[in-house]
Amino acid sequence: DTGVSQDPRHKITKRGQNVTFRCDPISEHNRLYWYRQTLGQGPEFLTYFQNEAQLEKSRLLSDRFSAERPKGSFSTLEIQRTEQGDSAMYLCASSLPDRGSDTQYFGPGTRLTVL
Amino acid sequence: AQSVTQPDIHITVSEGASLELRCNYSYGATPYLFWYVQSPGQGLQLLLKYFSGDTLVQGIKGFEAEFKRSQSSFNLRKPSVHWSDAAEYFCAVGAHGGGADGLTFGKGTHLIIQP
């Protein structure tokens, strides 16, 4: 059982550019979550999917952020017109709820640096 | 609104000594509690979780945590730390069934191990 994978692991971009990150969940996990972690802080919840449906997106940080999970498997997180304040670690997690419990397993993250 | 407080930003412990990391939470319903560990530049690894039942839960790497509802606490303990335990530790709270609110994390405790 492979874990959650994220690509790329590191991304350096210039202010104003668009970036896209990919997350591949643990196979058969039907829930997928995105979080942002800034330096010295815990992860902050952004959005989540159950299968291909995005059931919560009000916590996305601005309308520059969007996420998709088109076939209910991998997901992408896009940031348009990046700003220096977007520099952070972007973490993905997946889960398969079981009898009311929902344990999230995290990937290694994508470190974004906006110059 | 749910919240997690980890009062200690840094803790230094000698190798072989015992460890206790504090976590207090605020949650309107029965909480679902987690401890994760993060090594530098890495994602989060699940150490243990409390869902229901026995309030003393065992995790990986010799860690345990005790849920105390009256004190709204979920402190992490280890009887004898190893140098490899040096990392960032995060406590998190979530809803039963997971989903729309994601997990709410504390700011983390940085564990330093002295030889």
GROMACS .gro file of C-alpha atoms in nm:
model
  230
    1ASP     CA    1   0.000   0.000   0.000
    2THR     CA    2   0.183   0.308  -0.122
    3GLY     CA    3   0.134   0.631   0.065
    4VAL     CA    4   0.012   0.969  -0.051
    5SER     CA    5   0.241   1.121  -0.313
    6GLN     CA    6   0.275   1.483  -0.417
    7ASP     CA    7   0.445   1.640  -0.714
    8PRO     CA    8   0.654   1.847  -0.738
    9ARG     CA    9   0.826   1.841  -0.401
   10HIS     CA   10   0.963   2.189  -0.453
   11LYS     CA   11   0.850   2.474  -0.677
   12ILE     CA   12   1.013   2.813  -0.720
   13THR     CA   13   0.820   3.067  -0.920
   14LYS     CA   14   0.809   3.438  -0.985
   15ARG     CA   15   0.535   3.660  -0.853
   16GLY     CA   16   0.239   3.668  -1.091
   17GLN     CA   17   0.293   3.322  -1.238
   18ASN     CA   18   0.042   3.037  -1.209
   19VAL     CA   19   0.140   2.712  -1.039
   20THR     CA   20  -0.027   2.372  -1.018
   21PHE     CA   21   0.042   2.094  -0.770
   22ARG     CA   22  -0.065   1.733  -0.796
   23CYS     CA   23  -0.166   1.488  -0.524
   24ASP     CA   24  -0.213   1.113  -0.564
   25PRO     CA   25  -0.398   0.965  -0.267
   26ILE     CA   26  -0.368   0.619  -0.121
   27SER     CA   27  -0.552   0.391  -0.361
   28GLU     CA   28  -0.920   0.341  -0.277
   29HIS     CA   29  -0.923   0.638  -0.039
   30ASN     CA   30  -1.233   0.834  -0.138
   31ARG     CA   31  -1.159   1.152   0.057
   32LEU     CA   32  -0.884   1.396  -0.028
   33TYR     CA   33  -0.787   1.708   0.166
   34TRP     CA   34  -0.561   2.006   0.095
   35TYR     CA   35  -0.384   2.207   0.365
   36ARG     CA   36  -0.138   2.496   0.372
   37GLN     CA   37   0.140   2.519   0.627
   38THR     CA   38   0.339   2.838   0.677
   39LEU     CA   39   0.663   2.860   0.873
   40GLY     CA   40   0.618   2.799   1.242
   41GLN     CA   41   0.250   2.711   1.212
   42GLY     CA   42   0.039   2.401   1.200
   43PRO     CA   43  -0.137   2.301   0.878
   44GLU     CA   44  -0.443   2.504   0.783
   45PHE     CA   45  -0.736   2.330   0.613
   46LEU     CA   46  -0.820   2.457   0.264
   47THR     CA   47  -1.062   2.221   0.091
   48TYR     CA   48  -1.176   1.861   0.063
   49PHE     CA   49  -1.324   1.616  -0.186
   50GLN     CA   50  -1.533   1.308  -0.146
   51ASN     CA   51  -1.476   1.114  -0.465
   52GLU     CA   52  -1.492   1.380  -0.739
   53ALA     CA   53  -1.721   1.618  -0.549
   54GLN     CA   54  -1.565   1.919  -0.381
   55LEU     CA   55  -1.774   1.939  -0.066
   56GLU     CA   56  -1.600   2.228   0.106
   57LYS     CA   57  -1.420   2.515  -0.060
   58SER     CA   58  -1.511   2.818   0.146
   59ARG     CA   59  -1.180   2.792   0.330
   60LEU     CA   60  -0.973   2.841   0.015
   61LEU     CA   61  -0.769   3.151   0.081
   62SER     CA   62  -0.885   3.358  -0.215
   63ASP     CA   63  -1.040   3.319  -0.559
   64ARG     CA   64  -0.687   3.272  -0.692
   65PHE     CA   65  -0.692   2.923  -0.538
   66SER     CA   66  -0.880   2.638  -0.699
   67ALA     CA   67  -0.875   2.261  -0.674
   68GLU     CA   68  -1.005   1.975  -0.884
   69ARG     CA   69  -1.039   1.600  -0.859
   70PRO     CA   70  -1.186   1.516  -1.196
   71LYS     CA   71  -1.213   1.137  -1.176
   72GLY     CA   72  -1.214   1.092  -0.803
   73SER     CA   73  -0.853   0.980  -0.797
   74PHE     CA   74  -0.570   1.234  -0.813
   75SER     CA   75  -0.626   1.601  -0.736
   76THR     CA   76  -0.468   1.927  -0.844
   77LEU     CA   77  -0.438   2.256  -0.657
   78GLU     CA   78  -0.382   2.564  -0.871
   79ILE     CA   79  -0.275   2.908  -0.756
   80GLN     CA   80  -0.314   3.184  -1.011
   81ARG     CA   81  -0.116   3.511  -1.009
   82THR     CA   82   0.104   3.397  -0.722
   83GLU     CA   83   0.204   3.643  -0.450
   84GLN     CA   84   0.496   3.629  -0.211
   85GLY     CA   85   0.253   3.554   0.069
   86ASP     CA   86   0.164   3.227  -0.104
   87SER     CA   87   0.508   3.088  -0.014
   88ALA     CA   88   0.433   2.787   0.207
   89MET     CA   89   0.420   2.409   0.223
   90TYR     CA   90   0.108   2.267   0.057
   91LEU     CA   91   0.006   1.934   0.205
   92CYS     CA   92  -0.237   1.676   0.075
   93ALA     CA   93  -0.403   1.405   0.282
   94SER     CA   94  -0.635   1.118   0.200
   95SER     CA   95  -0.871   0.901   0.402
   96LEU     CA   96  -1.126   0.624   0.384
   97PRO     CA   97  -1.392   0.679   0.651
   98ASP     CA   98  -1.476   0.368   0.849
   99ARG     CA   99  -1.771   0.349   1.089
  100GLY     CA  100  -1.761   0.720   1.157
  101SER     CA  101  -1.386   0.752   1.201
  102ASP     CA  102  -1.186   0.941   0.943
  103THR     CA  103  -0.809   0.918   0.974
  104GLN     CA  104  -0.610   1.137   0.738
  105TYR     CA  105  -0.275   1.025   0.598
  106PHE     CA  106  -0.050   1.299   0.469
  107GLY     CA  107   0.183   1.323   0.174
  108PRO     CA  108   0.533   1.475   0.185
  109GLY     CA  109   0.410   1.817   0.071
  110THR     CA  110   0.503   2.064  -0.201
  111ARG     CA  111   0.721   2.354  -0.088
  112LEU     CA  112   0.634   2.669  -0.285
  113THR     CA  113   0.867   2.968  -0.296
  114VAL     CA  114   0.742   3.282  -0.469
  115LEU     CA  115   1.017   3.528  -0.559
  116ALA     CA  116  -1.514   2.734   1.666
  117GLN     CA  117  -1.272   2.454   1.734
  118SER     CA  118  -0.915   2.526   1.840
  119VAL     CA  119  -0.604   2.351   1.966
  120THR     CA  120  -0.344   2.495   2.198
  121GLN     CA  121   0.004   2.354   2.238
  122PRO     CA  122   0.149   2.572   2.515
  123ASP     CA  123   0.512   2.475   2.465
  124ILE     CA  124   0.678   2.603   2.147
  125HIS     CA  125   1.008   2.429   2.228
  126ILE     CA  126   1.094   2.148   2.467
  127THR     CA  127   1.443   2.016   2.536
  128VAL     CA  128   1.481   1.668   2.682
  129SER     CA  129   1.787   1.456   2.750
  130GLU     CA  130   1.813   1.129   2.562
  131GLY     CA  131   1.666   0.851   2.772
  132ALA     CA  132   1.448   1.086   2.977
  133SER     CA  133   1.070   1.083   2.980
  134LEU     CA  134   0.863   1.322   2.769
  135GLU     CA  135   0.524   1.485   2.795
  136LEU     CA  136   0.390   1.723   2.530
  137ARG     CA  137   0.079   1.917   2.622
  138CYS     CA  138  -0.230   1.968   2.410
  139ASN     CA  139  -0.555   2.141   2.502
  140TYR     CA  140  -0.851   2.161   2.269
  141SER     CA  141  -1.178   2.346   2.237
  142TYR     CA  142  -1.452   2.162   2.056
  143GLY     CA  143  -1.829   2.177   2.075
  144ALA     CA  144  -1.896   1.804   2.042
  145THR     CA  145  -1.713   1.482   2.112
  146PRO     CA  146  -1.369   1.536   1.962
  147TYR     CA  147  -1.164   1.311   1.743
  148LEU     CA  148  -0.800   1.373   1.846
  149PHE     CA  149  -0.469   1.308   1.678
  150TRP     CA  150  -0.097   1.349   1.726
  151TYR     CA  151   0.123   1.382   1.417
  152VAL     CA  152   0.501   1.416   1.391
  153GLN     CA  153   0.685   1.611   1.122
  154SER     CA  154   1.055   1.590   1.045
  155PRO     CA  155   1.219   1.891   0.874
  156GLY     CA  156   1.090   1.943   0.521
  157GLN     CA  157   0.863   1.640   0.541
  158GLY     CA  158   0.494   1.565   0.561
  159LEU     CA  159   0.308   1.457   0.872
  160GLN     CA  160   0.321   1.104   1.010
  161LEU     CA  161   0.035   0.983   1.227
  162LEU     CA  162   0.153   0.879   1.576
  163LEU     CA  163  -0.183   0.794   1.732
  164LYS     CA  164  -0.548   0.887   1.748
  165TYR     CA  165  -0.838   0.889   1.990
  166PHE     CA  166  -1.181   0.818   1.860
  167SER     CA  167  -1.371   0.660   2.148
  168GLY     CA  168  -1.335   0.398   2.418
  169ASP     CA  169  -1.024   0.360   2.629
  170THR     CA  170  -0.890   0.706   2.710
  171LEU     CA  171  -0.526   0.588   2.708
  172VAL     CA  172  -0.421   0.519   2.351
  173GLN     CA  173  -0.103   0.360   2.228
  174GLY     CA  174   0.074   0.469   1.914
  175ILE     CA  175   0.379   0.398   1.707
  176LYS     CA  176   0.739   0.449   1.819
  177GLY     CA  177   0.652   0.391   2.185
  178PHE     CA  178   0.425   0.697   2.220
  179GLU     CA  179   0.100   0.707   2.414
  180ALA     CA  180  -0.158   0.976   2.485
  181GLU     CA  181  -0.433   1.017   2.740
  182PHE     CA  182  -0.767   1.184   2.668
  183LYS     CA  183  -0.903   1.376   2.967
  184ARG     CA  184  -1.243   1.520   2.888
  185SER     CA  185  -1.267   1.717   3.215
  186GLN     CA  186  -0.944   1.899   3.133
  187SER     CA  187  -0.998   1.917   2.754
  188SER     CA  188  -0.652   1.770   2.716
  189PHE     CA  189  -0.481   1.506   2.507
  190ASN     CA  190  -0.119   1.499   2.622
  191LEU     CA  191   0.144   1.291   2.447
  192ARG     CA  192   0.394   1.088   2.648
  193LYS     CA  193   0.695   0.866   2.597
  194PRO     CA  194   0.885   0.697   2.882
  195SER     CA  195   1.231   0.722   2.724
  196VAL     CA  196   1.315   0.942   2.426
  197HIS     CA  197   1.568   0.861   2.156
  198TRP     CA  198   1.770   1.110   1.951
  199SER     CA  199   1.558   1.015   1.648
  200ASP     CA  200   1.250   1.157   1.823
  201ALA     CA  201   1.373   1.512   1.758
  202ALA     CA  202   1.104   1.666   1.537
  203GLU     CA  203   0.797   1.889   1.535
  204TYR     CA  204   0.487   1.746   1.702
  205PHE     CA  205   0.134   1.856   1.616
  206CYS     CA  206  -0.189   1.791   1.802
  207ALA     CA  207  -0.510   1.810   1.598
  208VAL     CA  208  -0.884   1.787   1.652
  209GLY     CA  209  -1.153   1.690   1.406
  210ALA     CA  210  -1.517   1.599   1.383
  211HIS     CA  211  -1.643   1.246   1.406
  212GLY     CA  212  -1.684   1.142   1.048
  213GLY     CA  213  -1.434   1.400   0.930
  214GLY     CA  214  -1.520   1.599   0.624
  215ALA     CA  215  -1.617   1.960   0.595
  216ASP     CA  216  -1.410   2.115   0.873
  217GLY     CA  217  -1.094   1.919   0.807
  218LEU     CA  218  -0.856   1.895   1.100
  219THR     CA  219  -0.766   2.191   1.321
  220PHE     CA  220  -0.403   2.183   1.426
  221GLY     CA  221  -0.207   2.345   1.704
  222LYS     CA  222   0.104   2.545   1.626
  223GLY     CA  223   0.329   2.257   1.714
  224THR     CA  224   0.596   2.178   1.972
  225HIS     CA  225   0.957   2.155   1.860
  226LEU     CA  226   1.131   1.871   2.045
  227ILE     CA  227   1.506   1.896   2.093
  228ILE     CA  228   1.698   1.596   2.227
  229GLN     CA  229   2.016   1.657   2.424
  230PRO     CA  230   2.281   1.382   2.418
   0.00000   0.00000   0.00000
